[in-house]
mmCIF file of C-alpha atoms in Angstrom:
data_model
loop_
_atom_site.group_PDB
_atom_site.id
_atom_site.type_symbol
_atom_site.label_atom_id
_atom_site.label_comp_id
_atom_site.label_asym_id
_atom_site.label_seq_id
_atom_site.Cartn_x
_atom_site.Cartn_y
_atom_site.Cartn_z
ATOM 1 C CA MET N 1 -0.284 -25.683 14.628
ATOM 2 C CA SER N 2 1.436 -21.992 14.622
ATOM 3 C CA ARG N 3 2.376 -20.599 10.956
ATOM 4 C CA ARG N 4 5.814 -19.883 11.540
ATOM 5 C CA VAL N 5 6.771 -16.498 10.318
ATOM 6 C CA VAL N 6 10.544 -15.698 9.236
ATOM 7 C CA PHE N 7 11.792 -12.455 8.922
ATOM 8 C CA LEU N 8 15.407 -12.230 7.421
ATOM 9 C CA VAL N 9 17.716 -9.275 8.266
ATOM 10 C CA PHE N 10 21.023 -8.091 7.248
ATOM 11 C CA PRO N 11 23.264 -4.884 8.278
ATOM 12 C CA ARG N 12 21.193 -1.790 7.565
ATOM 13 C CA PHE N 13 18.002 -2.979 6.967
ATOM 14 C CA GLN N 14 14.863 -0.822 7.593
ATOM 15 C CA LEU N 15 13.707 -1.461 11.485
ATOM 16 C CA LEU N 16 9.795 -0.187 10.438
ATOM 17 C CA ASP N 17 9.718 -2.775 7.772
ATOM 18 C CA LEU N 18 10.137 -5.735 10.942
ATOM 19 C CA SER N 19 8.683 -4.146 13.340
ATOM 20 C CA GLY N 20 5.438 -3.298 11.495
ATOM 21 C CA PRO N 21 4.676 -6.811 10.104
ATOM 22 C CA LEU N 22 5.816 -8.272 13.481
ATOM 23 C CA GLU N 23 3.822 -6.431 15.651
ATOM 24 C CA VAL N 24 0.848 -7.323 13.621
ATOM 25 C CA PHE N 25 1.085 -10.883 13.968
ATOM 26 C CA SER N 26 2.253 -11.082 17.338
ATOM 27 C CA GLN N 27 -1.446 -8.918 17.772
ATOM 28 C CA ALA N 28 -2.895 -11.628 16.279
ATOM 29 C CA ASP N 29 -2.436 -13.875 19.110
ATOM 30 C CA ARG N 30 -2.676 -11.152 21.898
ATOM 31 C CA LEU N 31 -5.984 -10.266 20.049
ATOM 32 C CA PHE N 32 -7.705 -13.209 19.803
ATOM 33 C CA PRO N 33 -5.933 -15.911 21.584
ATOM 34 C CA LEU N 34 -6.784 -19.956 20.869
ATOM 35 C CA ASP N 35 -7.950 -22.242 23.421
ATOM 36 C CA GLY N 36 -4.911 -24.183 25.369
ATOM 37 C CA GLY N 37 -2.289 -21.600 24.401
ATOM 38 C CA ARG N 38 -1.966 -22.383 20.946
ATOM 39 C CA ARG N 39 -0.575 -19.333 18.992
ATOM 40 C CA ARG N 40 -1.785 -18.554 15.228
ATOM 41 C CA TYR N 41 2.030 -17.200 14.422
ATOM 42 C CA ALA N 42 5.196 -18.414 15.751
ATOM 43 C CA THR N 43 7.348 -15.250 14.320
ATOM 44 C CA GLU N 44 11.236 -15.520 14.666
ATOM 45 C CA VAL N 45 13.998 -12.911 13.301
ATOM 46 C CA VAL N 46 17.412 -14.770 11.466
ATOM 47 C CA ALA N 47 20.421 -13.519 10.252
ATOM 48 C CA ALA N 48 23.560 -14.270 8.917
ATOM 49 C CA SER N 49 25.312 -14.487 12.411
ATOM 50 C CA ALA N 50 23.787 -14.368 15.810
ATOM 51 C CA ASP N 51 25.239 -11.099 16.308
ATOM 52 C CA PRO N 52 23.204 -8.449 16.981
ATOM 53 C CA VAL N 53 22.413 -6.758 13.573
ATOM 54 C CA VAL N 54 22.364 -3.239 13.163
ATOM 55 C CA ALA N 55 19.675 -1.113 11.630
ATOM 56 C CA SER N 56 19.683 1.696 9.283
ATOM 57 C CA ASP N 57 18.884 3.999 12.115
ATOM 58 C CA GLY N 58 21.232 2.530 14.525
ATOM 59 C CA LEU N 59 19.829 -0.084 16.695
ATOM 60 C CA ALA N 60 20.561 -3.091 17.449
ATOM 61 C CA VAL N 61 17.857 -6.959 16.868
ATOM 62 C CA VAL N 62 19.453 -9.708 18.090
ATOM 63 C CA PRO N 63 18.084 -12.261 15.592
ATOM 64 C CA HIS N 64 16.658 -15.319 17.196
ATOM 65 C CA ARG N 65 18.796 -18.159 15.185
ATOM 66 C CA THR N 66 21.024 -17.574 11.933
ATOM 67 C CA VAL N 67 19.968 -18.981 8.394
ATOM 68 C CA ALA N 68 21.963 -22.021 8.955
ATOM 69 C CA SER N 69 20.156 -23.505 11.350
ATOM 70 C CA ALA N 70 16.376 -22.038 10.416
ATOM 71 C CA VAL N 71 16.603 -24.653 7.695
ATOM 72 C CA SER N 72 15.164 -27.153 10.542
ATOM 73 C CA SER N 73 11.551 -27.403 9.434
ATOM 74 C CA PRO N 74 9.387 -25.329 6.959
ATOM 75 C CA ILE N 75 8.076 -22.280 6.539
ATOM 76 C CA ASP N 76 4.517 -20.675 6.371
ATOM 77 C CA THR N 77 5.450 -17.461 5.826
ATOM 78 C CA LEU N 78 9.443 -15.629 4.559
ATOM 79 C CA VAL N 79 9.247 -12.173 5.093
ATOM 80 C CA VAL N 80 12.640 -10.558 3.644
ATOM 81 C CA VAL N 81 12.554 -6.883 5.078
ATOM 82 C CA GLY N 82 14.394 -3.770 3.511
ATOM 83 C CA GLY N 83 17.080 -0.825 3.941
ATOM 84 C CA MET N 84 19.591 0.465 2.993
ATOM 85 C CA GLY N 85 21.682 -2.317 2.885
ATOM 86 C CA VAL N 86 19.536 -4.306 0.749
ATOM 87 C CA ARG N 87 22.268 -4.064 -2.439
ATOM 88 C CA ASP N 88 24.799 -5.197 -0.171
ATOM 89 C CA ALA N 89 22.690 -8.077 0.677
ATOM 90 C CA CYS N 90 21.962 -8.977 -3.098
ATOM 91 C CA ASP N 91 25.594 -9.502 -3.737
ATOM 92 C CA SER N 92 26.035 -11.760 -0.930
ATOM 93 C CA PRO N 93 25.288 -15.203 -2.269
ATOM 94 C CA GLU N 94 25.135 -16.092 1.466
ATOM 95 C CA TYR N 95 21.586 -14.316 1.419
ATOM 96 C CA VAL N 96 20.720 -14.705 -2.249
ATOM 97 C CA ASP N 97 21.145 -18.410 -1.887
ATOM 98 C CA TRP N 98 19.291 -18.728 1.320
ATOM 99 C CA VAL N 99 16.239 -17.080 -0.016
ATOM 100 C CA GLN N 100 16.438 -19.178 -2.461
ATOM 101 C CA ALA N 101 16.299 -22.088 -0.835
ATOM 102 C CA MET N 102 14.089 -21.276 1.508
ATOM 103 C CA ALA N 103 11.517 -19.889 -0.996
ATOM 104 C CA GLY N 104 11.042 -23.949 -1.919
ATOM 105 C CA ARG N 105 10.204 -24.344 1.692
ATOM 106 C CA ALA N 106 7.745 -21.950 2.415
ATOM 107 C CA ARG N 107 3.766 -21.917 1.612
ATOM 108 C CA ARG N 108 4.634 -17.843 0.667
ATOM 109 C CA VAL N 109 7.160 -15.332 0.185
ATOM 110 C CA THR N 110 6.726 -11.766 0.930
ATOM 111 C CA SER N 111 8.981 -8.617 0.975
ATOM 112 C CA VAL N 112 9.011 -5.155 2.569
ATOM 113 C CA CYS N 113 9.918 -1.579 0.945
ATOM 114 C CA SER N 114 13.008 -2.933 -0.885
ATOM 115 C CA GLY N 115 13.627 -6.545 -0.101
ATOM 116 C CA ALA N 116 12.142 -7.015 -3.365
ATOM 117 C CA PHE N 117 15.567 -6.028 -4.744
ATOM 118 C CA LEU N 118 16.504 -9.190 -2.527
ATOM 119 C CA LEU N 119 13.619 -11.438 -4.010
ATOM 120 C CA ALA N 120 14.276 -9.800 -7.449
ATOM 121 C CA ALA N 121 18.430 -11.345 -6.957
ATOM 122 C CA ALA N 122 17.079 -14.699 -5.995
ATOM 123 C CA GLY N 123 15.107 -15.576 -9.091
ATOM 124 C CA LEU N 124 11.748 -15.524 -7.431
ATOM 125 C CA LEU N 125 10.428 -12.555 -9.335
ATOM 126 C CA ASP N 126 11.370 -13.234 -12.873
ATOM 127 C CA GLY N 127 8.234 -12.863 -15.025
ATOM 128 C CA ARG N 128 6.066 -11.520 -12.065
ATOM 129 C CA ARG N 129 4.159 -8.939 -10.906
ATOM 130 C CA ALA N 130 6.047 -7.248 -7.828
ATOM 131 C CA VAL N 131 5.892 -3.715 -6.431
ATOM 132 C CA THR N 132 8.632 -2.155 -4.181
ATOM 133 C CA HIS N 133 9.455 1.673 -2.779
ATOM 134 C CA TRP N 134 8.283 4.166 -5.411
ATOM 135 C CA GLN N 135 11.522 5.888 -5.703
ATOM 136 C CA SER N 136 13.472 2.236 -6.023
ATOM 137 C CA CYS N 137 11.095 1.003 -8.608
ATOM 138 C CA ASP N 138 13.051 2.289 -11.733
ATOM 139 C CA GLU N 139 16.252 1.038 -10.213
ATOM 140 C CA LEU N 140 14.229 -2.953 -9.759
ATOM 141 C CA ALA N 141 12.884 -2.748 -13.227
ATOM 142 C CA ALA N 142 16.003 -1.730 -14.748
ATOM 143 C CA ARG N 143 18.208 -4.095 -12.581
ATOM 144 C CA PHE N 144 15.641 -7.314 -13.085
ATOM 145 C CA PRO N 145 14.007 -6.712 -16.516
ATOM 146 C CA GLU N 146 12.514 -9.740 -15.853
ATOM 147 C CA VAL N 147 10.460 -8.299 -13.359
ATOM 148 C CA ARG N 148 7.164 -6.734 -13.918
ATOM 149 C CA VAL N 149 7.260 -3.676 -11.567
ATOM 150 C CA GLU N 150 4.326 -1.983 -10.795
ATOM 151 C CA ALA N 151 5.002 1.320 -9.818
ATOM 152 C CA ASP N 152 1.438 2.639 -7.616
ATOM 153 C CA PRO N 153 0.012 -0.020 -5.649
ATOM 154 C CA ILE N 154 0.778 -0.570 -1.457
ATOM 155 C CA PHE N 155 1.568 -4.054 -1.740
ATOM 156 C CA VAL N 156 1.133 -6.724 -4.841
ATOM 157 C CA ARG N 157 -0.056 -10.152 -4.810
ATOM 158 C CA ASP N 158 1.217 -12.860 -7.590
ATOM 159 C CA ASP N 159 1.014 -16.184 -5.385
ATOM 160 C CA PRO N 160 2.919 -17.239 -3.803
ATOM 161 C CA ILE N 161 4.836 -14.123 -3.557
ATOM 162 C CA TRP N 162 3.474 -10.849 -1.945
ATOM 163 C CA THR N 163 5.764 -7.413 -2.550
ATOM 164 C CA SER N 164 4.422 -4.326 -0.593
ATOM 165 C CA ALA N 165 5.443 -0.717 -1.319
ATOM 166 C CA GLY N 166 7.514 1.722 0.948
ATOM 167 C CA VAL N 167 8.099 1.218 4.517
ATOM 168 C CA THR N 168 5.025 1.712 6.200
ATOM 169 C CA ALA N 169 2.944 -0.418 3.634
ATOM 170 C CA GLY N 170 4.387 -3.622 5.053
ATOM 171 C CA VAL N 171 2.012 -2.629 7.584
ATOM 172 C CA ASP N 172 -1.292 -3.077 5.266
ATOM 173 C CA LEU N 173 0.666 -6.406 3.356
ATOM 174 C CA ALA N 174 0.890 -7.957 6.870
ATOM 175 C CA LEU N 175 -2.849 -7.045 7.850
ATOM 176 C CA ALA N 176 -3.773 -8.596 4.300
ATOM 177 C CA LEU N 177 -1.360 -11.568 5.169
ATOM 178 C CA VAL N 178 -3.744 -12.332 8.350
ATOM 179 C CA GLU N 179 -6.929 -11.783 6.731
ATOM 180 C CA ASP N 180 -6.076 -14.086 4.199
ATOM 181 C CA ASP N 181 -5.130 -16.623 6.953
ATOM 182 C CA HIS N 182 -7.973 -15.934 9.160
ATOM 183 C CA GLY N 183 -10.704 -13.630 7.844
ATOM 184 C CA ALA N 184 -11.000 -9.862 7.689
ATOM 185 C CA GLU N 185 -12.770 -9.229 10.980
ATOM 186 C CA LEU N 186 -9.168 -10.544 12.845
ATOM 187 C CA ALA N 187 -7.485 -8.196 10.369
ATOM 188 C CA ARG N 188 -9.953 -4.904 11.048
ATOM 189 C CA ALA N 189 -9.605 -6.106 14.775
ATOM 190 C CA ILE N 190 -5.869 -5.738 14.634
ATOM 191 C CA ALA N 191 -5.744 -1.995 12.710
ATOM 192 C CA LYS N 192 -8.086 -0.338 15.077
ATOM 193 C CA GLN N 193 -6.015 -1.640 18.151
ATOM 194 C CA LEU N 194 -2.627 -0.310 15.895
ATOM 195 C CA VAL N 195 -4.282 2.979 15.254
ATOM 196 C CA VAL N 196 -4.609 2.397 11.616
ATOM 197 C CA PHE N 197 -7.513 4.987 9.965
ATOM 198 C CA VAL N 198 -8.145 2.679 7.218
ATOM 199 C CA GLN N 199 -6.662 -0.797 6.138
ATOM 200 C CA ARG N 200 -5.550 -0.091 2.507
ATOM 201 C CA PRO N 201 -6.009 -2.409 -0.188
ATOM 202 C CA GLY N 202 -3.107 -3.604 -1.933
ATOM 203 C CA GLY N 203 -4.315 -1.394 -5.644
ATOM 204 C CA GLN N 204 -3.842 1.690 -3.625
ATOM 205 C CA ALA N 205 -1.805 4.646 -4.115
ATOM 206 C CA GLN N 206 0.945 4.275 -2.616
ATOM 207 C CA PHE N 207 0.619 7.723 -1.489
ATOM 208 C CA SER N 208 -2.128 10.543 -1.245
ATOM 209 C CA THR N 209 -2.182 13.471 -3.493
ATOM 210 C CA GLN N 210 -1.186 15.379 -0.226
ATOM 211 C CA LEU N 211 1.904 13.391 0.039
ATOM 212 C CA ALA N 212 2.851 13.508 -3.624
ATOM 213 C CA ALA N 213 2.947 17.305 -3.928
ATOM 214 C CA GLN N 214 5.617 19.125 -2.194
ATOM 215 C CA ARG N 215 3.729 21.307 0.874
ATOM 216 C CA PRO N 216 3.594 24.699 -0.039
ATOM 217 C CA GLY N 217 5.290 26.804 2.623
ATOM 218 C CA ARG N 218 2.291 29.543 1.822
ATOM 219 C CA ASP N 219 -0.432 29.828 4.094
ATOM 220 C CA ALA N 220 -2.340 30.728 1.177
ATOM 221 C CA LEU N 221 -1.988 27.760 -0.663
ATOM 222 C CA ARG N 222 -1.990 25.357 2.385
ATOM 223 C CA GLU N 223 -5.797 26.289 2.834
ATOM 224 C CA ALA N 224 -6.443 26.100 -0.685
ATOM 225 C CA GLN N 225 -5.316 22.851 -0.427
ATOM 226 C CA THR N 226 -7.982 21.937 2.117
ATOM 227 C CA TRP N 227 -10.649 23.500 0.348
ATOM 228 C CA ILE N 228 -9.987 21.641 -2.470
ATOM 229 C CA ALA N 229 -10.381 18.417 -0.397
ATOM 230 C CA ASP N 230 -13.150 19.430 1.434
ATOM 231 C CA HIS N 231 -15.166 20.625 -1.220
ATOM 232 C CA LEU N 232 -14.656 18.431 -4.614
ATOM 233 C CA ASP N 233 -17.545 18.646 -5.485
ATOM 234 C CA GLU N 234 -17.798 22.394 -5.944
ATOM 235 C CA ASP N 235 -16.029 24.499 -8.495
ATOM 236 C CA LEU N 236 -12.353 23.791 -8.232
ATOM 237 C CA SER N 237 -11.402 25.644 -11.632
ATOM 238 C CA LEU N 238 -8.000 27.929 -11.396
ATOM 239 C CA PRO N 239 -10.382 31.216 -11.498
ATOM 240 C CA ALA N 240 -12.547 30.162 -8.227
ATOM 241 C CA LEU N 241 -9.026 28.900 -6.250
ATOM 242 C CA ALA N 242 -7.320 32.300 -7.182
ATOM 243 C CA ARG N 243 -10.345 34.174 -6.038
ATOM 244 C CA ARG N 244 -10.329 32.477 -2.612
ATOM 245 C CA ALA N 245 -6.614 32.660 -2.153
ATOM 246 C CA ALA N 246 -6.802 36.709 -3.096
ATOM 247 C CA LEU N 247 -4.526 35.983 -5.984
ATOM 248 C CA SER N 248 -4.345 36.838 -9.295
ATOM 249 C CA GLU N 249 -5.287 33.753 -11.639
ATOM 250 C CA ARG N 250 -1.392 34.025 -13.346
ATOM 251 C CA HIS N 251 0.396 34.704 -9.608
ATOM 252 C CA PHE N 252 -1.737 31.604 -8.179
ATOM 253 C CA SER N 253 -1.242 29.309 -10.795
ATOM 254 C CA ARG N 254 2.512 30.354 -11.102
ATOM 255 C CA VAL N 255 2.842 29.702 -7.313
ATOM 256 C CA PHE N 256 1.020 27.114 -6.772
ATOM 257 C CA ARG N 257 3.249 25.197 -9.920
ATOM 258 C CA ALA N 258 6.512 26.427 -8.112
ATOM 259 C CA GLU N 259 5.467 25.359 -4.405
ATOM 260 C CA THR N 260 3.682 21.358 -4.750
ATOM 261 C CA GLY N 261 5.143 20.551 -7.839
ATOM 262 C CA MET N 262 1.431 20.149 -9.873
ATOM 263 C CA THR N 263 -0.506 22.436 -11.537
ATOM 264 C CA VAL N 264 -3.951 23.135 -10.346
ATOM 265 C CA ALA N 265 -5.971 20.621 -12.673
ATOM 266 C CA ALA N 266 -3.395 18.424 -11.837
ATOM 267 C CA TYR N 267 -3.972 18.435 -8.406
ATOM 268 C CA VAL N 268 -7.455 18.762 -8.444
ATOM 269 C CA GLU N 269 -8.108 15.701 -11.092
ATOM 270 C CA ALA N 270 -6.306 13.719 -8.349
ATOM 271 C CA ALA N 271 -7.730 14.526 -5.492
ATOM 272 C CA ARG N 272 -10.752 13.844 -6.931
ATOM 273 C CA ILE N 273 -9.493 10.352 -8.296
ATOM 274 C CA GLU N 274 -8.442 9.477 -4.828
ATOM 275 C CA ALA N 275 -11.543 10.244 -3.147
ATOM 276 C CA ALA N 276 -13.338 8.419 -5.621
ATOM 277 C CA ARG N 277 -10.941 5.238 -5.369
ATOM 278 C CA ARG N 278 -11.766 5.434 -1.470
ATOM 279 C CA LEU N 279 -15.472 5.569 -1.678
ATOM 280 C CA LEU N 280 -14.911 2.583 -4.121
ATOM 281 C CA GLU N 281 -13.201 0.803 -2.159
ATOM 282 C CA SER N 282 -15.083 1.465 1.086
ATOM 283 C CA THR N 283 -18.981 1.961 0.263
ATOM 284 C CA HIS N 284 -21.916 0.624 -1.628
ATOM 285 C CA ASP N 285 -23.107 4.313 -3.270
ATOM 286 C CA GLY N 286 -23.974 3.868 -7.186
ATOM 287 C CA LEU N 287 -21.701 4.991 -9.369
ATOM 288 C CA ASP N 288 -23.481 8.458 -10.227
ATOM 289 C CA ARG N 289 -23.500 9.378 -6.658
ATOM 290 C CA ILE N 290 -19.531 8.929 -6.585
ATOM 291 C CA ALA N 291 -18.900 10.945 -9.526
ATOM 292 C CA ARG N 292 -21.029 13.419 -8.240
ATOM 293 C CA THR N 293 -19.959 13.716 -4.965
ATOM 294 C CA CYS N 294 -16.223 13.587 -5.914
ATOM 295 C CA GLY N 295 -16.666 16.805 -8.640
ATOM 296 C CA PHE N 296 -16.679 14.851 -11.809
ATOM 297 C CA GLY N 297 -20.413 15.623 -12.845
ATOM 298 C CA THR N 298 -21.068 12.502 -14.517
ATOM 299 C CA VAL N 299 -20.293 8.652 -14.497
ATOM 300 C CA GLU N 300 -19.108 9.704 -18.022
ATOM 301 C CA THR N 301 -16.782 12.281 -17.184
ATOM 302 C CA MET N 302 -15.468 9.968 -14.525
ATOM 303 C CA HIS N 303 -15.223 6.780 -16.669
ATOM 304 C CA ARG N 304 -13.151 8.599 -18.882
ATOM 305 C CA THR N 305 -10.520 9.920 -16.230
ATOM 306 C CA PHE N 306 -10.113 6.779 -14.794
ATOM 307 C CA ASN N 307 -9.405 4.813 -17.653
ATOM 308 C CA ARG N 308 -6.418 7.681 -18.566
ATOM 309 C CA THR N 309 -5.125 7.721 -15.345
ATOM 310 C CA VAL N 310 -5.937 4.535 -13.520
ATOM 311 C CA ARG N 311 -6.114 2.451 -16.711
ATOM 312 C CA VAL N 312 -9.117 0.923 -15.629
ATOM 313 C CA THR N 313 -12.860 1.773 -15.222
ATOM 314 C CA PRO N 314 -14.351 2.966 -11.816
ATOM 315 C CA GLY N 315 -16.724 -0.360 -12.084
ATOM 316 C CA GLU N 316 -13.289 -2.730 -12.812
ATOM 317 C CA TYR N 317 -11.433 -1.013 -9.908
ATOM 318 C CA ARG N 318 -14.239 -1.604 -7.718
ATOM 319 C CA ARG N 319 -15.092 -5.493 -8.556
ATOM 320 C CA HIS N 320 -11.052 -5.591 -8.009
ATOM 321 C CA PHE N 321 -11.049 -4.125 -4.727
ATOM 322 C CA SER N 322 -14.073 -4.162 -2.511
ATOM 323 C CA SER N 323 -15.653 -7.360 -1.087
ATOM 324 C CA ARG N 324 -18.522 -9.797 -2.860
ATOM 325 C CA LYS N 325 -20.737 -8.354 -0.031
ATOM 326 C CA GLN N 326 -19.854 -4.609 -0.789
ATOM 327 C CA THR N 327 -20.279 -5.499 -4.404
ATOM 328 C CA ARG N 328 -23.715 -7.070 -4.196
ATOM 329 C CA GLN N 329 -24.610 -3.759 -1.971
ATOM 330 C CA THR N 330 -23.326 -1.729 -4.760
ATOM 331 C CA LYS N 331 -25.392 -3.462 -7.548
ATOM 332 C CA GLN N 332 -28.499 -2.970 -5.039
ATOM 333 C CA SER N 333 -28.183 0.368 -4.580
ATOM 334 C CA GLU N 334 -26.906 1.011 -8.801
ATOM 335 C CA GLN N 335 -30.201 -0.875 -9.240
ATOM 336 C CA THR N 336 -31.910 1.572 -6.712
ATOM 337 C CA GLU N 337 -30.643 4.821 -8.245
ATOM 338 C CA GLN N 338 -31.553 3.759 -12.196
ATOM 339 C CA THR N 339 -34.981 3.044 -10.930
ATOM 340 C CA GLU N 340 -35.224 6.440 -9.317
#
């Protein structure tokens, strides 16, 4: 039997919040069709009326049915999208009451980006962990103090509620939902088909070090950023980087901070943490090897840095975000390192 996935849209919704996850579920059937023409997912878009709903970019979407007619059968997954119009939707009893009612009929309820506001308005996030677009996390926490807002993750699962961060994080969320339903092989195949370079786990930061920093206008600073990313295990001190940029330490430090919004030390540390996270998530390299590769030098230094910034140890981070198979391989790798 197909899993019924219902997307709720409203005027001025974010189109990619809808189309991204919708394409993931659609690919599940196209890549691995079931016997007899059966579908893994039956997707539909619902709105307050049958009229076309105009997204924030001006494109209109025709819903499959109205919220009034969408209550006829149970829902496997309810997906509430976000967008500029979500605040108005939160003020509409029609939307809020419908989400609240349908949550009781759905196996799981999810939101993409600022769609978390509508879930919160319906009381579904009270006492739960949740995330939204990083620019709106403070607002979500202020408007709904009962929600345990987490600003960093790509998505958060607090059964039976899943919330995701900004825009493209909806694709990561949908891939995670498919993996939860049908296994990692199908999710990876979909990610490859959609040319998603990395299937990001939920706890990964919403944006990379390079995205978090402002893009500098000077070629010397952009080259320094590239050098940092490619040489994490080398000397990335202020004097060393200033020499590479052919600038005085004082001038390099001043313009780097002015153009990126980060100090040199903070940028380097963030780049090293990001690289370590990636290796902890995707490889079974031992902690000592990761510490050296990412420029921490020792496991103790990496441990202290993770505790201070990520709030967990590298080992705890890996146990939470790596697969069971990878965890077993990791233990074997670390045991081998200890005997070398």
